[in-house]
Coordinates of C-alpha atoms and ligand atoms in Angstrom, one line a residue:
X1 CA 121.9 69.4 82.7
X2 CA 125.0 69.5 85.0
X3 CA 125.5 66.9 87.8
X4 CA 127.6 67.3 90.8
X5 CA 128.2 64.9 93.7
X6 CA 128.8 65.4 97.4
X7 CA 128.1 63.7 100.7
X8 CA 124.5 63.6 101.8
X9 CA 123.6 64.4 105.3
X10 CA 119.9 63.9 105.0
X11 CA 117.8 61.7 102.7
X12 CA 115.5 64.4 101.4
X13 CA 114.8 66.1 98.1
X14 CA 114.9 69.8 97.5
X15 CA 113.8 71.5 94.2
X16 CA 114.3 75.2 93.6
X17 CA 116.7 77.9 92.5
X18 CA 120.2 77.9 93.9
X19 CA 121.4 80.9 95.8
X20 CA 125.0 81.4 96.6
X21 CA 125.6 82.9 100.0
X22 CA 128.6 84.9 100.9
X23 CA 129.4 86.2 104.2
X24 CA 129.9 90.0 104.4
X25 CA 133.6 90.9 104.1
X26 CA 135.0 92.1 107.4
X27 CA 137.5 94.8 107.3
X28 CA 140.0 94.0 110.0
X29 CA 142.9 96.3 110.7
X30 CA 145.9 94.7 112.2
X31 CA 147.6 97.3 114.4
X32 CA 145.8 99.3 116.9
X33 CA 145.8 103.0 117.7
X34 CA 144.7 102.1 121.2
X35 CA 146.9 100.7 124.0
X36 CA 147.0 96.9 124.5
X37 CA 145.1 97.4 127.8
X38 CA 142.2 99.1 125.9
X39 CA 142.2 96.3 123.2
X40 CA 142.2 93.7 126.0
X41 CA 139.2 95.5 127.5
X42 CA 137.4 95.5 124.1
X43 CA 138.1 91.8 123.8
X44 CA 136.7 91.1 127.3
X45 CA 133.6 93.1 126.6
X46 CA 133.0 91.5 123.2
X47 CA 133.5 88.0 124.7
X48 CA 130.8 88.7 127.3
X49 CA 128.4 90.0 124.7
X50 CA 129.2 86.9 122.5
X51 CA 128.4 84.7 125.6
X52 CA 125.1 86.5 125.9
X53 CA 124.3 85.9 122.2
X54 CA 125.1 82.3 122.6
X55 CA 122.8 82.0 125.6
X56 CA 120.0 83.4 123.4
X57 CA 120.9 81.1 120.5
X58 CA 120.8 78.2 122.9
X59 CA 117.2 79.1 123.9
X60 CA 116.3 79.3 120.2
X61 CA 118.0 76.0 119.4
X62 CA 116.2 74.4 122.4
X63 CA 112.9 75.2 120.7
X64 CA 114.0 74.2 117.2
X65 CA 116.2 71.1 117.8
X66 CA 115.8 70.0 121.4
X67 CA 118.1 70.0 124.4
X68 CA 120.7 67.5 123.2
X69 CA 121.3 69.3 119.9
X70 CA 121.2 72.7 121.4
X71 CA 124.1 71.7 123.7
X72 CA 126.5 72.7 120.9
X73 CA 125.9 76.4 121.9
X74 CA 126.8 75.5 125.5
X75 CA 130.0 74.0 124.1
X76 CA 130.6 77.2 122.2
X77 CA 130.3 79.1 125.4
X78 CA 132.8 76.8 127.0
X79 CA 135.2 77.2 124.0
X80 CA 134.9 81.0 124.4
X81 CA 136.0 80.6 128.0
X82 CA 138.8 78.2 127.2
X83 CA 142.0 79.5 128.8
X84 CA 144.3 78.4 125.9
X85 CA 142.1 80.3 123.5
X86 CA 141.7 83.5 125.5
X87 CA 145.4 83.5 126.5
X88 CA 146.4 83.1 122.8
X89 CA 144.2 86.1 121.9
X90 CA 145.7 88.2 124.7
X91 CA 149.1 87.2 123.7
X92 CA 148.6 88.4 120.1
X93 CA 147.2 91.7 121.4
X94 CA 150.1 92.3 123.8
X95 CA 153.0 91.1 121.7
X96 CA 151.9 92.5 118.3
X97 CA 150.1 95.6 119.5
X98 CA 147.2 94.2 117.5
X99 CA 143.5 95.1 117.5
X100 CA 141.3 92.7 119.3
X101 CA 139.5 91.7 116.1
X102 CA 142.8 90.9 114.4
X103 CA 143.9 88.8 117.5
X104 CA 140.7 86.9 117.6
X105 CA 140.8 86.2 113.8
X106 CA 144.4 85.1 113.9
X107 CA 143.9 82.9 117.0
X108 CA 140.6 81.5 115.5
X109 CA 142.4 80.6 112.2
X110 CA 145.4 79.0 113.9
X111 CA 143.2 77.0 116.4
X112 CA 140.9 76.0 113.5
X113 CA 143.8 74.9 111.4
X114 CA 145.3 72.8 114.2
X115 CA 141.9 71.0 114.7
X116 CA 141.5 70.6 110.9
X117 CA 144.9 68.8 110.8
X118 CA 143.9 66.2 113.5
X119 CA 143.5 62.6 112.4
X120 CA 140.3 62.0 114.4
X121 CA 137.4 63.0 112.1
X122 CA 135.3 64.1 115.0
X123 CA 138.0 66.5 116.3
X124 CA 138.7 67.7 112.7
X125 CA 135.0 68.7 112.5
X126 CA 135.4 70.9 115.6
X127 CA 137.5 73.4 113.6
X128 CA 134.2 74.8 112.3
X129 CA 133.1 75.5 115.9
X130 CA 136.3 77.4 116.6
X131 CA 135.7 79.5 113.5
X132 CA 132.1 80.1 114.5
X133 CA 133.0 81.5 118.0
X134 CA 135.8 83.6 116.5
X135 CA 133.4 85.1 113.9
X136 CA 130.9 85.8 116.6
X137 CA 133.4 87.8 118.7
X138 CA 134.7 89.7 115.7
X139 CA 131.2 90.6 114.6
X140 CA 130.6 92.0 118.1
X141 CA 133.8 93.9 117.9
X142 CA 133.0 95.4 114.5
X143 CA 129.4 96.1 115.6
X144 CA 128.0 93.9 112.8
X145 CA 125.6 92.1 115.1
X146 CA 124.8 88.4 114.9
X147 CA 125.3 86.6 111.5
X148 CA 122.2 87.1 109.4
X149 CA 121.0 84.3 107.1
X150 CA 119.6 85.2 103.7
X151 CA 115.8 85.4 103.1
X152 CA 113.7 86.2 100.1
X153 CA 112.3 83.6 97.7
X154 CA 112.7 80.0 98.8
X155 CA 116.0 78.6 97.5
X156 CA 118.7 76.0 97.9
X157 CA 121.5 77.8 99.8
X158 CA 125.0 77.3 98.4
X159 CA 127.9 78.3 100.6
X160 CA 131.6 77.5 101.2
X161 CA 130.7 76.4 104.7
X162 CA 127.9 76.9 107.3
X163 CA 128.5 77.3 111.0
X164 CA 126.2 75.7 113.6
X165 CA 124.9 79.1 114.5
X166 CA 124.1 80.0 110.9
X167 CA 122.4 76.6 110.5
X168 CA 120.2 76.9 113.5
X169 CA 119.0 80.3 112.2
X170 CA 118.0 79.0 108.8
X171 CA 114.4 79.7 108.1
X172 CA 112.8 76.5 106.8
X173 CA 110.2 78.4 104.8
X174 CA 113.0 80.1 102.9
X175 CA 115.7 77.5 102.7
X176 CA 114.8 74.4 100.8
X177 CA 118.1 72.7 101.4
X178 CA 121.8 73.6 101.4
X179 CA 125.0 72.7 99.6
X180 CA 128.4 73.4 101.0
X181 CA 131.9 73.0 99.6
X182 CA 133.4 72.2 103.0
X183 CA 132.1 70.4 106.1
X184 CA 131.7 66.8 107.1
X185 CA 128.6 64.6 107.6
X186 CA 129.3 64.4 111.3
X187 CA 129.8 68.0 112.1
X188 CA 127.4 69.8 114.4
X189 CA 126.2 71.7 111.3
X190 CA 125.2 68.4 109.8
X191 CA 123.6 67.1 113.0
X192 CA 121.6 70.3 113.3
X193 CA 120.5 70.2 109.6
X194 CA 119.4 66.6 110.1
X195 CA 117.4 67.5 113.2
X196 CA 115.9 70.5 111.4
X197 CA 115.1 68.2 108.5
X198 CA 116.9 70.2 105.9
X199 CA 118.2 68.2 102.9
X200 CA 121.8 69.0 102.5
X201 CA 125.0 68.0 100.7
X202 CA 128.5 68.7 101.8
X203 CA 131.8 68.5 99.9
X204 CA 130.3 69.8 96.6
X205 CA 132.5 71.7 94.2
X206 CA 130.4 74.5 92.9
X207 CA 131.0 77.7 91.0
X208 CA 129.6 81.2 90.7
X209 CA 127.6 80.3 87.6
X210 CA 125.2 78.2 89.7
X211 CA 123.6 81.3 91.3
X212 CA 119.9 81.5 90.4
X213 CA 119.8 78.3 88.3
X214 CA 117.1 75.7 88.9
X215 CA 118.4 72.6 90.6
X216 CA 117.4 69.3 92.3
X217 CA 119.2 68.3 95.4
X218 CA 118.8 64.6 95.8
X219 CA 119.9 63.6 99.3
X220 CA 119.2 60.0 98.6
X221 CA 121.8 59.8 95.9
X222 CA 124.1 62.5 97.1
X223 CA 123.7 64.4 93.9
X224 CA 122.7 67.9 92.7
X225 CA 121.3 68.3 89.2
X226 CA 121.6 71.8 87.8
X227 CA 119.0 72.6 85.2
X228 CA 117.5 69.1 85.2
X229 CA 115.8 67.6 82.2
X230 CA 112.0 67.6 82.2
X231 CA 112.0 63.8 82.7
X232 CA 114.3 63.9 85.7
X233 CA 112.5 66.9 87.2
X234 CA 109.1 65.0 87.2
X235 CA 110.7 61.8 88.5
X236 CA 112.2 63.9 91.4
X237 CA 108.9 65.6 92.1
X238 CA 107.4 62.1 92.5
X239 CA 110.2 61.0 94.8
X240 CA 109.8 64.2 96.8
X241 CA 106.1 63.5 97.2
X242 CA 106.9 60.0 98.6
X243 CA 109.4 61.5 100.9
X244 CA 106.8 64.1 102.1
X245 CA 104.4 61.3 102.9
X246 CA 107.0 59.6 105.0
X247 CA 107.7 62.9 106.6
X248 CA 104.1 63.4 107.5
X249 CA 104.1 60.0 109.2
X250 CA 107.2 61.1 111.1
X251 CA 105.7 64.4 112.2
X252 CA 102.6 62.5 113.5
X253 CA 104.8 60.2 115.5
X254 CA 107.8 62.3 116.6
X255 CA 108.5 61.9 120.3
X256 CA 105.3 60.1 120.8
X257 CA 105.6 56.9 123.0
X258 CA 105.2 53.5 121.4
X259 CA 102.2 52.4 123.3
X260 CA 99.3 50.3 122.1
X261 CA 95.8 51.7 122.6
X262 CA 95.5 49.7 125.8
X263 CA 98.7 51.1 127.2
X264 CA 101.3 48.4 126.5
X265 CA 104.7 50.0 125.8
X266 CA 107.5 48.6 123.6
X267 CA 110.7 50.3 122.5
X268 CA 111.5 50.6 118.8
X269 CA 115.2 50.9 118.0
X270 CA 117.1 50.9 114.8
X271 CA 119.7 48.5 113.4
X272 CA 122.8 50.1 111.9
X273 CA 125.4 48.6 109.6
X274 CA 127.6 51.7 109.2
X275 CA 127.9 55.2 110.4
X276 CA 125.6 56.7 107.7
X277 CA 122.8 54.5 109.1
X278 CA 123.1 56.3 112.4
X279 CA 121.9 59.5 110.8
X280 CA 119.0 57.6 109.3
X281 CA 118.2 56.1 112.7
X282 CA 117.8 59.6 114.1
X283 CA 116.0 60.9 111.1
X284 CA 113.4 58.2 111.6
X285 CA 113.1 59.0 115.3
X286 CA 114.3 55.7 116.5
X287 CA 114.5 55.6 120.3
X288 CA 118.0 54.1 120.2
X289 CA 120.3 51.8 118.2
X290 CA 119.4 48.2 119.1
X291 CA 122.2 46.7 117.0
X292 CA 125.3 48.5 115.9
X293 CA 127.0 45.9 113.6
X294 CA 130.6 46.8 114.5
X295 CA 132.1 44.3 112.1
X296 CA 131.8 46.8 109.2
X297 CA 134.8 48.6 110.9
X298 CA 136.8 45.5 110.3
X299 CA 135.4 44.6 106.9
X300 CA 136.1 48.0 105.5
X301 CA 139.7 48.0 106.7
X302 CA 142.9 46.6 105.3
X303 CA 144.2 45.8 108.7
X304 CA 142.9 45.5 112.3
X305 CA 141.3 48.9 113.1
X306 CA 143.3 50.4 116.1
X307 CA 141.7 51.1 119.4
X308 CA 141.8 54.9 118.6
X309 CA 140.2 54.4 115.2
X310 CA 137.4 52.4 116.7
X311 CA 137.0 54.9 119.6
X312 CA 136.6 57.8 117.2
X313 CA 133.8 56.0 115.4
X314 CA 132.0 54.7 118.5
X315 CA 132.3 58.1 120.1
X316 CA 130.9 59.8 117.1
X317 CA 127.9 57.4 117.0
X318 CA 127.2 57.8 120.7
X319 CA 127.4 61.6 120.5
X320 CA 125.2 61.7 117.4
X321 CA 122.6 59.7 119.3
X322 CA 122.8 62.3 122.0
X323 CA 122.0 60.3 125.0
X324 CA 119.8 57.7 123.3
X325 CA 120.9 54.1 123.9
X326 CA 123.5 52.6 121.5
X327 CA 123.9 48.8 121.7
X328 CA 127.2 47.9 120.2
X329 CA 127.5 44.3 119.2
X330 CA 131.1 43.1 119.5
X331 CA 132.9 41.7 116.5
X332 CA 130.7 39.2 114.6
X333 CA 133.2 38.1 112.0
X334 CA 133.7 34.7 110.3
X335 CA 131.2 32.6 108.2
X336 CA 129.9 35.0 105.5
X337 CA 131.9 38.0 106.9
X338 CA 135.6 37.6 106.1
X339 CA 138.5 40.0 106.4
X340 CA 141.8 38.7 104.8
X341 CA 144.1 40.0 107.5
X342 CA 142.4 37.7 110.1
X343 CA 143.9 34.8 108.1
X344 CA 140.9 32.5 109.0
X345 CA 141.2 29.0 107.6
X346 CA 138.7 27.8 105.0
X347 CA 136.1 25.8 106.7
X348 CA 133.8 23.0 105.7
X349 CA 130.9 24.5 107.6
X350 CA 131.7 28.2 108.2
X351 CA 128.3 29.0 109.7
X352 CA 129.1 26.4 112.4
X353 CA 132.7 27.4 112.5
X354 CA 135.2 29.8 114.0
X355 CA 133.3 33.0 114.3
X356 CA 132.1 35.9 116.5
X357 CA 132.6 35.3 120.2
X358 CA 134.7 32.2 119.4
X359 CA 137.2 34.4 117.7
X360 CA 137.1 37.1 120.3
X361 CA 137.7 34.7 123.2
X362 CA 140.7 33.1 121.5
X363 CA 142.1 36.4 120.1
X364 CA 142.0 38.4 123.3
X365 CA 144.3 41.1 121.8
X366 CA 141.7 41.9 119.1
X367 CA 138.8 41.6 121.6
X368 CA 140.4 43.8 124.2
X369 CA 141.2 46.5 121.6
X370 CA 137.5 46.7 120.7
X371 CA 136.2 46.5 124.3
X372 CA 138.6 49.3 125.4
X373 CA 137.4 51.5 122.5
X374 CA 133.7 50.9 123.4
X375 CA 134.4 51.6 127.2
X376 CA 136.1 54.8 126.3
X377 CA 133.2 55.9 124.1
X378 CA 130.8 55.1 126.9
X379 CA 131.8 58.4 128.6
X380 CA 130.0 60.3 125.8
X381 CA 126.5 58.8 126.0
X382 CA 124.5 55.7 126.8
X383 CA 126.3 52.5 125.6
X384 CA 125.4 48.9 125.9
X385 CA 127.6 46.0 124.8
X386 CA 126.2 42.8 123.4
X387 CA 128.1 39.5 122.6
X388 CA 127.1 37.5 119.5
X389 CA 126.7 33.8 118.9
X390 CA 126.8 32.8 122.6
X391 CA 126.1 29.1 123.4
X392 CA 127.3 28.8 127.0
X393 CA 127.5 30.5 130.4
X394 CA 131.2 30.0 130.4
X395 CA 131.6 32.2 127.2
X396 CA 129.6 35.0 128.8
X397 CA 131.6 34.8 132.0
X398 CA 134.9 34.9 130.1
X399 CA 133.8 37.8 127.9
X400 CA 132.7 39.7 131.0
X401 CA 135.9 39.0 132.7
X402 CA 137.9 40.4 129.8
X403 CA 135.6 43.4 129.8
X404 CA 136.3 44.0 133.5
X405 CA 140.0 43.6 132.8
X406 CA 139.7 46.4 130.2
X407 CA 137.7 48.6 132.6
X408 CA 140.4 48.2 135.3
X409 CA 143.2 49.0 132.9
X410 CA 141.4 52.1 131.7
X411 CA 140.6 53.2 135.2
X412 CA 144.3 52.9 136.1
X413 CA 145.0 55.0 133.0
X414 CA 142.6 57.7 134.2
X415 CA 140.2 57.3 131.3
X416 CA 136.6 58.4 131.7
X417 CA 133.9 55.8 131.2
X418 CA 130.2 55.6 131.7
X419 CA 128.0 52.7 133.0
X420 CA 127.8 50.0 130.3
X421 CA 124.9 47.6 130.2
X422 CA 125.9 44.1 129.2
X423 CA 123.8 41.7 127.1
X424 CA 124.0 38.9 124.7
X425 CA 122.5 38.0 121.3
X426 CA 120.2 34.9 121.6
X427 CA 120.7 33.4 118.2
X428 CA 121.5 29.8 118.9
X429 CA 119.1 27.1 120.1
X430 CA 121.6 26.4 122.9
X431 CA 121.2 29.9 124.2
X432 CA 117.4 29.6 124.2
X433 CA 117.6 26.3 126.1
X434 CA 119.8 27.7 128.8
X435 CA 118.2 31.2 128.8
X436 CA 117.5 31.0 132.5
X437 CA 121.1 30.5 133.4
X438 CA 122.3 33.1 130.8
X439 CA 119.8 35.7 132.2
X440 CA 121.6 35.5 135.5
X441 CA 124.7 36.8 133.8
X442 CA 123.4 39.7 131.8
X443 CA 121.0 42.6 131.7
X444 CA 119.4 42.0 128.4
X445 CA 118.8 39.5 125.6
X446 CA 118.5 40.5 121.9
X447 CA 117.1 37.7 119.7
X448 CA 119.0 37.3 116.5
X449 CA 116.2 35.7 114.6
X450 CA 118.2 35.5 111.3
X451 CA 120.7 33.1 112.8
X452 CA 118.2 31.6 115.3
X453 CA 116.1 30.5 112.3
X454 CA 119.1 29.2 110.5
X455 CA 120.3 27.1 113.4
X456 CA 116.8 26.0 114.6
X457 CA 115.7 24.8 111.2
X458 CA 119.1 23.6 110.1
X459 CA 118.9 25.8 107.0
X460 CA 121.8 27.7 105.6
X461 CA 120.6 31.3 105.4
X462 CA 123.1 32.0 102.6
X463 CA 121.7 29.3 100.3
X464 CA 119.0 30.8 97.9
X465 CA 117.9 27.3 97.0
X466 CA 116.5 26.9 100.5
X467 CA 114.6 30.2 100.6
X468 CA 111.2 28.3 100.4
X469 CA 112.2 26.2 103.4
X470 CA 113.7 29.1 105.5
X471 CA 110.6 29.9 107.5
X472 CA 111.1 32.3 110.4
X473 CA 107.4 31.9 111.2
X474 CA 108.0 28.2 112.0
X475 CA 106.4 27.4 115.4
X476 CA 109.8 26.2 116.6
X477 CA 111.3 29.6 116.1
X478 CA 108.3 31.4 117.6
X479 CA 108.3 29.1 120.6
X480 CA 112.0 29.8 121.1
X481 CA 111.3 33.5 121.1
X482 CA 108.6 33.1 123.7
X483 CA 110.8 30.9 125.9
X484 CA 113.6 33.4 125.7
X485 CA 111.2 36.3 126.8
X486 CA 109.8 34.2 129.7
X487 CA 113.2 33.2 130.9
X488 CA 114.6 36.7 130.6
X489 CA 111.7 38.2 132.5
X490 CA 112.0 35.6 135.3
X491 CA 115.5 37.0 136.0
X492 CA 114.9 40.7 135.4
X493 CA 116.5 40.8 132.0
X494 CA 114.8 42.7 129.3
X495 CA 114.3 41.0 125.9
X496 CA 114.3 42.4 122.4
X497 CA 114.6 41.2 118.8
X498 CA 117.2 42.6 116.4
X499 CA 116.8 40.0 113.6
X500 CA 114.8 40.8 110.5
X501 CA 111.7 39.2 112.1
X502 CA 111.4 42.2 114.4
X503 CA 110.1 44.2 111.4
X504 CA 107.6 41.6 110.3
X505 CA 104.3 43.5 110.9
X506 CA 102.3 40.3 110.7
X507 CA 103.9 39.3 114.0
X508 CA 104.0 42.6 115.8
X509 CA 100.9 41.8 117.8
X510 CA 102.2 38.3 118.6
X511 CA 105.5 39.9 119.9
X512 CA 103.6 42.3 122.1
X513 CA 101.5 39.5 123.5
X514 CA 104.7 37.6 124.2
X515 CA 105.9 40.5 126.2
X516 CA 108.9 41.6 124.1
X517 CA 110.4 44.8 125.5
X518 CA 112.1 46.1 122.3
X519 CA 112.1 45.6 118.6
X520 CA 115.2 46.8 116.6
X521 CA 114.6 47.2 112.9
X522 CA 116.1 48.9 109.9
X523 CA 115.8 52.7 110.1
X524 CA 113.2 52.8 107.3
X525 CA 111.0 50.3 109.1
X526 CA 110.9 52.3 112.4
X527 CA 108.0 54.7 111.6
X528 CA 105.6 52.2 110.0
X529 CA 106.2 49.9 112.9
X530 CA 105.5 52.6 115.4
X531 CA 102.4 53.6 113.6
X532 CA 101.1 50.0 113.8
X533 CA 102.0 49.6 117.4
X534 CA 100.0 52.7 118.3
X535 CA 97.0 51.3 116.5
X536 CA 96.9 47.9 118.2
X537 CA 94.5 47.1 121.1
X538 CA 95.5 44.0 122.9
X539 CA 92.7 44.5 125.4
X540 CA 92.2 41.9 128.1
X541 CA 94.0 39.4 125.9
X542 CA 97.2 41.2 126.6
X543 CA 98.0 39.2 129.7
X544 CA 97.5 35.8 127.9
X545 CA 100.7 34.0 127.1
X546 CA 101.4 33.2 123.6
X547 CA 100.6 29.6 122.6
Ligands
PEP601 C1 120.7 37.8 113.5 O1 121.4 36.8 113.4 O2 119.5 37.8 113.6 C2 121.4 39.1 113.6 C3 120.7 40.2 113.9 O3 122.7 39.2 113.3 P1 123.3 39.1 111.8 O4 122.2 39.1 110.8 O5 124.3 40.2 111.7 O6 124.0 37.7 111.9
MG602 MG1 123.5 36.8 113.8

């Protein structure tokens, strides 16, 4: 058995023979027997034809992967119209007396190389899109038609790279999964594969000898096993069956509203602790991200992440969610989450110490860097900001003032921004007690029941000895949740839960009766929770307040 690793873009399992896919070699002659005018005319005509193909591909993608994901082919159409790109092609034709196909290939390669060299991972991934449109035009010029994907017996496709247009044309009954040498987990190819539910690994170093051999692609562990042992094969078959069960649940629920039998609606969002979780959120059909724990950006870093580094990540997340809401929690560091470069003092009671919004309001430079990055990312989707560990109206006003200062600065710099909803985490008893006043300041509350339980019950959530005492079902905690919902609703402020309690199915009905508007849970908990919600019937009791 041979094992290779890569980067998984979907948690699925594929079992079947590997099939190496090679694109047909294109014979491209450099110099033209025609005049540059004629070559320019060929380019113009081919570009129009390519635009037409992209229009058809968009329609196809619309059916397969929905409007937001199909948008990549509109972007391809725009790239094909880009003046820099078309001027560069024309320039090669005119100055080198080159064929149109040579000029398009040369321009495509140099633009793709320029994108590939960029620091921003998102922009780097765009190099594939440039290659894709250039291939398309060359195919038209050489009369090879649209790229054809292999068919035949179902197999795991192995290729150097796959373009978005090749990916969207993959036939799910023939392609069990795919493995590529190049590509990133945030490319459009990856996004499309996720949406089409194709298990895939990128960044795998393969060789020709793989062709035709039996393999297991394990997207959960980012591994491919070539000629697996009998034991591994049967374990993987089992795992695949479990995955298919979950899958069936997903298919039954996809795009269906989260309404109880008697018509009460509640949003189910996903909590994410890193960028990989964002893919999982989509894969589990979460309606949005209810908690993006931004601190991982700081904890995974040796030094303060710069505004641009943060912007690149937020933008990628927001774009991946394609219009669905992304609630970014601002830095919640301190207590159990420490980064050396912050040089935080050792504290007697870190959970009650210098953390979260308290650091942000005293380290304005760090806070502003993050807020600016989030505001810039808001131009690319639907973004909300949420402040953690709030205990007073003053803190919220100060945080909002800094946010407005950042907005004004960015406006003056000409940066694009979208509307950003502002909310807070309600995770201290103080916030619950003044929820009426806080609700006047913000548009939403998200209950952080992990900390709310800790502070309400005076129990350190980090101390395993206290596990038997840590009771999130304690009436004090449940009453706090109810009070928060009621106060929020009195002031037109929606209320959700993003703490672990949100996924506790023994309380789902209680939460619905309390009137919670949203539950944000780990990606894996989204579908089972939605299934439960759709089976509940609150009947006439729905209007009753929780006691
Ligand atoms: C919470 O406190 O409930 C919460 C969601 O935040 P964290 O667990 O990150 O403190
Ligand atoms: Mg918390």
